[in-house]
Amino acid sequence: MIRTILLGPPGAGKGTQAVRMVEKYDIPHISTGDIFRENIKNGTELGKKAQAYISKGELVPDDLVVEIATDRLLKDDCQKGFILDGFPRTVFQAEKLDEFLAAHGQKLTTVINLEVSPEVLMPRLTGRRVCRNCGASFHIVSMPPKKEGVCDICGGELFQRPDDNEETARNRIAVYDKQTRPLTDYYQKKGCLSNIDGAQSAEDTFQSIVDALEANA
Ligand code: AMP
């Protein structure tokens, strides 16, 4: 049973690795960022509240995030395990997650911490292009689509996430350092942190993740 968190700064490759993990383990990928983007697209109240923070690269308030994440974790498909991507992002959120898991008799397998040096992150973020239709992620230099602006998988239109512009991306990295990086200590102290070099190729990073998950399963 795999119950894991993908931790790491924006651009570390959490989304890319999550896609591979879903394929291998057939467990749900829970991205709070994806849930917010879906709500923004659909014009929901939650989407309206979250948009103001997301567009500046700030964190959405803890109470909103904890509610959507724990609601999602209550769904039946999470009985077979889960991959959390982008949650928790603060110590408060991590404590709430611990309370939730304890109340449901669940334990994390391990927390995967993707380590990537800051100079690698910015070009990864600003060069990222995402499919408007299926959400697949490409990169204009390191993973270009076969046809410019078109998704290889579904033929949908590729676009740049508004928060991947240079200024917002820079702020997201700063927010990570200040508010989310302390989580590495939090999980280290609990003895459940696996540090993985996220600057390796996507294939090698995936293999390191699989090794860490299976060593702790
Ligand atoms: P992501 O797709 O994980 O990069 O998330 C995009 C944006 O959604 C972040 O920059 C935050 O504004 C917001 N967000 C996603 N997850 C969280 C979270 N756990 N706590 C606070 N804000 C979040």
mmCIF file of C-alpha atoms and ligand atoms in Angstrom:
data_model
loop_
_atom_site.group_PDB
_atom_site.id
_atom_site.type_symbol
_atom_site.label_atom_id
_atom_site.label_comp_id
_atom_site.label_asym_id
_atom_site.label_seq_id
_atom_site.Cartn_x
_atom_site.Cartn_y
_atom_site.Cartn_z
ATOM 1 C CA MET A 1 0.000 0.000 0.000
ATOM 2 C CA ILE A 2 1.476 3.300 -1.059
ATOM 3 C CA ARG A 3 0.437 6.516 0.648
ATOM 4 C CA THR A 4 2.902 9.185 -0.234
ATOM 5 C CA ILE A 5 3.519 12.907 -0.506
ATOM 6 C CA LEU A 6 5.560 14.509 -3.279
ATOM 7 C CA LEU A 7 7.423 17.392 -1.727
ATOM 8 C CA GLY A 8 9.651 19.803 -3.610
ATOM 9 C CA PRO A 9 9.721 23.326 -5.004
ATOM 10 C CA PRO A 10 7.672 24.412 -8.011
ATOM 11 C CA GLY A 11 9.396 22.957 -11.067
ATOM 12 C CA ALA A 12 10.928 20.006 -9.187
ATOM 13 C CA GLY A 13 8.965 17.573 -11.370
ATOM 14 C CA LYS A 14 6.215 16.518 -8.943
ATOM 15 C CA GLY A 15 3.482 16.486 -11.605
ATOM 16 C CA THR A 16 5.639 14.637 -14.155
ATOM 17 C CA GLN A 17 6.588 11.971 -11.626
ATOM 18 C CA ALA A 18 3.024 11.644 -10.352
ATOM 19 C CA VAL A 19 1.824 10.675 -13.850
ATOM 20 C CA ARG A 20 4.360 7.815 -13.935
ATOM 21 C CA MET A 21 3.488 6.725 -10.396
ATOM 22 C CA VAL A 22 -0.231 6.554 -11.240
ATOM 23 C CA GLU A 23 0.598 4.331 -14.206
ATOM 24 C CA LYS A 24 2.724 1.982 -12.110
ATOM 25 C CA TYR A 25 0.694 1.785 -8.921
ATOM 26 C CA ASP A 26 -2.843 2.594 -10.113
ATOM 27 C CA ILE A 27 -3.587 4.903 -7.183
ATOM 28 C CA PRO A 28 -5.116 8.392 -7.313
ATOM 29 C CA HIS A 29 -2.969 11.486 -7.855
ATOM 30 C CA ILE A 30 -4.280 14.295 -5.678
ATOM 31 C CA SER A 31 -3.007 17.715 -6.712
ATOM 32 C CA THR A 32 -4.553 20.594 -4.772
ATOM 33 C CA GLY A 33 -3.267 22.945 -7.512
ATOM 34 C CA ASP A 34 -5.230 20.927 -10.128
ATOM 35 C CA ILE A 35 -8.350 21.034 -7.939
ATOM 36 C CA PHE A 36 -8.063 24.831 -7.678
ATOM 37 C CA ARG A 37 -7.448 25.235 -11.433
ATOM 38 C CA GLU A 38 -10.512 23.089 -12.190
ATOM 39 C CA ASN A 39 -12.594 25.256 -9.845
ATOM 40 C CA ILE A 40 -11.259 28.459 -11.427
ATOM 41 C CA LYS A 41 -12.140 27.114 -14.886
ATOM 42 C CA ASN A 42 -15.661 26.277 -13.720
ATOM 43 C CA GLY A 43 -16.125 29.636 -11.970
ATOM 44 C CA THR A 44 -17.026 28.113 -8.568
ATOM 45 C CA GLU A 45 -16.972 30.056 -5.287
ATOM 46 C CA LEU A 46 -13.853 28.117 -4.231
ATOM 47 C CA GLY A 47 -12.219 29.001 -7.544
ATOM 48 C CA LYS A 48 -12.990 32.698 -7.069
ATOM 49 C CA LYS A 49 -11.510 32.683 -3.560
ATOM 50 C CA ALA A 50 -8.370 30.804 -4.629
ATOM 51 C CA GLN A 51 -7.687 32.777 -7.815
ATOM 52 C CA ALA A 52 -6.520 35.935 -6.027
ATOM 53 C CA TYR A 53 -3.773 34.031 -4.200
ATOM 54 C CA ILE A 54 -2.756 31.766 -7.074
ATOM 55 C CA SER A 55 -2.322 34.616 -9.545
ATOM 56 C CA LYS A 56 0.242 36.206 -7.198
ATOM 57 C CA GLY A 57 2.027 32.956 -6.428
ATOM 58 C CA GLU A 58 0.882 33.118 -2.789
ATOM 59 C CA LEU A 59 -0.522 30.193 -0.830
ATOM 60 C CA VAL A 60 -4.283 29.762 -0.571
ATOM 61 C CA PRO A 61 -5.331 29.980 3.129
ATOM 62 C CA ASP A 62 -4.846 26.768 5.102
ATOM 63 C CA ASP A 63 -8.484 26.245 6.102
ATOM 64 C CA LEU A 64 -9.662 26.179 2.465
ATOM 65 C CA VAL A 65 -6.892 23.824 1.386
ATOM 66 C CA VAL A 66 -7.254 21.384 4.279
ATOM 67 C CA GLU A 67 -10.957 21.049 3.588
ATOM 68 C CA ILE A 68 -10.608 20.256 -0.108
ATOM 69 C CA ALA A 69 -7.701 17.859 0.490
ATOM 70 C CA THR A 70 -9.370 15.886 3.274
ATOM 71 C CA ASP A 71 -12.682 15.752 1.348
ATOM 72 C CA ARG A 72 -10.778 14.235 -1.554
ATOM 73 C CA LEU A 73 -8.979 11.740 0.709
ATOM 74 C CA LEU A 74 -12.354 10.501 1.940
ATOM 75 C CA LYS A 75 -13.328 9.266 -1.530
ATOM 76 C CA ASP A 76 -13.412 5.485 -2.013
ATOM 77 C CA ASP A 77 -10.561 5.343 -4.519
ATOM 78 C CA CYS A 78 -8.105 6.489 -1.787
ATOM 79 C CA GLN A 79 -8.667 3.198 0.046
ATOM 80 C CA LYS A 80 -6.038 1.655 -2.232
ATOM 81 C CA GLY A 81 -3.485 4.417 -1.487
ATOM 82 C CA PHE A 82 -2.729 7.885 -2.859
ATOM 83 C CA ILE A 83 -0.110 10.324 -4.100
ATOM 84 C CA LEU A 84 -0.408 13.811 -2.653
ATOM 85 C CA ASP A 85 1.150 16.485 -4.874
ATOM 86 C CA GLY A 86 1.331 20.070 -3.606
ATOM 87 C CA PHE A 87 -0.316 19.247 -0.274
ATOM 88 C CA PRO A 88 0.666 19.774 2.504
ATOM 89 C CA ARG A 89 2.514 23.047 1.920
ATOM 90 C CA THR A 90 2.669 24.391 5.497
ATOM 91 C CA VAL A 91 3.380 22.811 8.878
ATOM 92 C CA PHE A 92 -0.244 23.524 9.851
ATOM 93 C CA GLN A 93 -1.483 21.554 6.820
ATOM 94 C CA ALA A 94 0.922 18.694 7.654
ATOM 95 C CA GLU A 95 -0.412 18.549 11.214
ATOM 96 C CA LYS A 96 -3.995 18.481 9.945
ATOM 97 C CA LEU A 97 -3.071 15.695 7.522
ATOM 98 C CA ASP A 98 -1.497 13.714 10.373
ATOM 99 C CA GLU A 99 -4.681 14.126 12.420
ATOM 100 C CA PHE A 100 -6.775 12.982 9.460
ATOM 101 C CA LEU A 101 -4.623 9.910 8.812
ATOM 102 C CA ALA A 102 -4.523 8.954 12.499
ATOM 103 C CA ALA A 103 -8.314 9.269 12.733
ATOM 104 C CA HIS A 104 -8.641 6.898 9.769
ATOM 105 C CA GLY A 105 -6.021 4.399 10.956
ATOM 106 C CA GLN A 106 -3.684 5.254 8.071
ATOM 107 C CA LYS A 107 0.063 5.867 7.901
ATOM 108 C CA LEU A 108 2.258 7.448 5.237
ATOM 109 C CA THR A 109 4.597 5.099 3.367
ATOM 110 C CA THR A 110 7.279 7.729 2.939
ATOM 111 C CA VAL A 111 7.538 11.358 1.884
ATOM 112 C CA ILE A 112 9.413 11.871 -1.370
ATOM 113 C CA ASN A 113 11.424 15.086 -1.307
ATOM 114 C CA LEU A 114 12.521 16.077 -4.820
ATOM 115 C CA GLU A 115 15.640 18.192 -4.493
ATOM 116 C CA VAL A 116 16.510 20.545 -7.352
ATOM 117 C CA SER A 117 18.858 23.531 -7.215
ATOM 118 C CA PRO A 118 17.237 26.968 -7.614
ATOM 119 C CA GLU A 119 18.929 27.792 -10.938
ATOM 120 C CA VAL A 120 17.317 24.735 -12.555
ATOM 121 C CA LEU A 121 13.806 25.635 -11.377
ATOM 122 C CA MET A 122 13.171 28.945 -13.172
ATOM 123 C CA PRO A 123 13.806 27.702 -16.741
ATOM 124 C CA ARG A 124 11.757 24.586 -15.981
ATOM 125 C CA LEU A 125 8.793 26.734 -14.912
ATOM 126 C CA THR A 126 8.919 29.445 -17.573
ATOM 127 C CA GLY A 127 9.395 26.857 -20.371
ATOM 128 C CA ARG A 128 6.536 24.645 -19.218
ATOM 129 C CA ARG A 129 3.498 24.278 -21.481
ATOM 130 C CA VAL A 130 0.350 22.453 -20.418
ATOM 131 C CA CYS A 131 -2.470 20.934 -22.463
ATOM 132 C CA ARG A 132 -5.718 22.851 -22.013
ATOM 133 C CA ASN A 133 -7.661 19.662 -22.657
ATOM 134 C CA CYS A 134 -5.928 16.753 -20.860
ATOM 135 C CA GLY A 135 -3.451 18.567 -18.568
ATOM 136 C CA ALA A 136 -0.339 16.820 -19.965
ATOM 137 C CA SER A 137 2.834 18.790 -19.369
ATOM 138 C CA PHE A 138 5.563 19.611 -21.923
ATOM 139 C CA HIS A 139 8.651 21.812 -21.982
ATOM 140 C CA ILE A 140 9.711 23.985 -24.904
ATOM 141 C CA VAL A 141 13.355 22.810 -24.601
ATOM 142 C CA SER A 142 13.594 19.554 -22.664
ATOM 143 C CA MET A 143 10.294 17.874 -23.649
ATOM 144 C CA PRO A 144 8.937 19.662 -26.736
ATOM 145 C CA PRO A 145 5.706 18.411 -28.309
ATOM 146 C CA LYS A 146 6.009 16.920 -31.820
ATOM 147 C CA LYS A 147 4.059 19.882 -33.212
ATOM 148 C CA GLU A 148 4.533 23.291 -31.587
ATOM 149 C CA GLY A 149 1.572 24.320 -29.443
ATOM 150 C CA VAL A 150 -0.232 20.980 -29.862
ATOM 151 C CA CYS A 151 -0.532 18.170 -27.292
ATOM 152 C CA ASP A 152 1.048 14.871 -28.440
ATOM 153 C CA ILE A 153 -1.474 12.879 -26.452
ATOM 154 C CA CYS A 154 -4.863 14.383 -27.327
ATOM 155 C CA GLY A 155 -4.195 17.104 -29.921
ATOM 156 C CA GLY A 156 -5.362 19.812 -27.474
ATOM 157 C CA GLU A 157 -3.964 23.334 -27.356
ATOM 158 C CA LEU A 158 -0.859 23.905 -25.217
ATOM 159 C CA PHE A 159 -0.688 27.025 -23.084
ATOM 160 C CA GLN A 160 1.504 28.601 -20.425
ATOM 161 C CA ARG A 161 0.067 28.507 -16.910
ATOM 162 C CA PRO A 162 -0.488 32.165 -15.917
ATOM 163 C CA ASP A 163 1.496 31.591 -12.692
ATOM 164 C CA ASP A 164 4.490 30.267 -14.691
ATOM 165 C CA ASN A 165 5.394 33.804 -15.821
ATOM 166 C CA GLU A 166 8.789 34.910 -14.573
ATOM 167 C CA GLU A 167 7.662 37.218 -11.760
ATOM 168 C CA THR A 168 5.054 34.870 -10.282
ATOM 169 C CA ALA A 169 7.297 31.817 -10.667
ATOM 170 C CA ARG A 170 10.053 33.622 -8.760
ATOM 171 C CA ASN A 171 7.620 34.427 -5.972
ATOM 172 C CA ARG A 172 6.362 30.824 -5.840
ATOM 173 C CA ILE A 173 9.928 29.623 -5.288
ATOM 174 C CA ALA A 174 10.413 32.226 -2.515
ATOM 175 C CA VAL A 175 7.103 31.210 -0.906
ATOM 176 C CA TYR A 176 8.217 27.571 -1.055
ATOM 177 C CA ASP A 177 11.501 28.374 0.697
ATOM 178 C CA LYS A 178 9.748 30.275 3.460
ATOM 179 C CA GLN A 179 6.559 28.301 4.046
ATOM 180 C CA THR A 180 7.009 24.795 2.657
ATOM 181 C CA ARG A 181 10.695 23.930 3.025
ATOM 182 C CA PRO A 182 10.279 23.564 6.836
ATOM 183 C CA LEU A 183 8.232 20.441 6.065
ATOM 184 C CA THR A 184 11.416 18.585 5.159
ATOM 185 C CA ASP A 185 12.518 18.952 8.806
ATOM 186 C CA TYR A 186 9.043 18.042 9.986
ATOM 187 C CA TYR A 187 9.073 14.722 8.115
ATOM 188 C CA GLN A 188 12.783 14.104 8.719
ATOM 189 C CA LYS A 189 12.109 14.214 12.479
ATOM 190 C CA LYS A 190 9.304 11.706 12.003
ATOM 191 C CA GLY A 191 11.783 9.463 10.182
ATOM 192 C CA CYS A 192 9.797 9.268 6.972
ATOM 193 C CA LEU A 193 11.656 11.502 4.508
ATOM 194 C CA SER A 194 13.304 10.164 1.339
ATOM 195 C CA ASN A 195 15.511 12.740 -0.382
ATOM 196 C CA ILE A 196 15.689 12.217 -4.146
ATOM 197 C CA ASP A 197 17.863 14.095 -6.650
ATOM 198 C CA GLY A 198 15.258 15.712 -8.908
ATOM 199 C CA ALA A 199 17.886 17.067 -11.321
ATOM 200 C CA GLN A 200 18.383 13.579 -12.813
ATOM 201 C CA SER A 201 16.531 12.621 -16.003
ATOM 202 C CA ALA A 202 12.809 11.969 -15.500
ATOM 203 C CA GLU A 203 13.461 8.203 -15.936
ATOM 204 C CA ASP A 204 16.244 8.090 -13.335
ATOM 205 C CA THR A 205 14.268 10.234 -10.898
ATOM 206 C CA PHE A 206 11.326 7.852 -11.285
ATOM 207 C CA GLN A 207 13.522 4.826 -10.597
ATOM 208 C CA SER A 208 14.873 6.496 -7.428
ATOM 209 C CA ILE A 209 11.300 7.186 -6.301
ATOM 210 C CA VAL A 210 10.233 3.577 -6.919
ATOM 211 C CA ASP A 211 13.265 2.325 -4.943
ATOM 212 C CA ALA A 212 12.441 4.636 -2.019
ATOM 213 C CA LEU A 213 8.750 3.684 -2.015
ATOM 214 C CA GLU A 214 9.435 -0.022 -2.196
ATOM 215 C CA ALA A 215 12.138 0.115 0.504
ATOM 216 C CA ASN A 216 9.583 1.688 2.844
ATOM 217 C CA ALA A 217 6.387 -0.097 1.771
HETATM 218 P P1 AMP B 1 0.656 23.814 -7.911
HETATM 219 O O1 AMP B 1 -0.112 23.349 -9.098
HETATM 220 O O2 AMP B 1 0.868 22.730 -6.886
HETATM 221 O O3 AMP B 1 1.931 24.528 -8.288
HETATM 222 O O4 AMP B 1 -0.264 24.903 -7.171
HETATM 223 C C1 AMP B 1 -0.623 26.121 -7.813
HETATM 224 C C2 AMP B 1 -1.038 27.145 -6.772
HETATM 225 O O5 AMP B 1 -2.196 26.675 -6.061
HETATM 226 C C3 AMP B 1 -0.009 27.443 -5.696
HETATM 227 O O6 AMP B 1 0.956 28.406 -6.120
HETATM 228 C C4 AMP B 1 -0.892 27.962 -4.567
HETATM 229 O O7 AMP B 1 -1.313 29.293 -4.830
HETATM 230 C C5 AMP B 1 -2.134 27.071 -4.694
HETATM 231 N N1 AMP B 1 -2.010 25.856 -3.849
HETATM 232 C C6 AMP B 1 -1.961 24.566 -4.282
HETATM 233 N N2 AMP B 1 -1.836 23.723 -3.253
HETATM 234 C C7 AMP B 1 -1.799 24.486 -2.129
HETATM 235 C C8 AMP B 1 -1.648 24.208 -0.745
HETATM 236 N N3 AMP B 1 -1.495 22.941 -0.275
HETATM 237 N N4 AMP B 1 -1.650 25.260 0.125
HETATM 238 C C9 AMP B 1 -1.818 26.524 -0.305
HETATM 239 N N5 AMP B 1 -1.927 26.866 -1.598
HETATM 240 C C10 AMP B 1 -1.930 25.862 -2.521
#
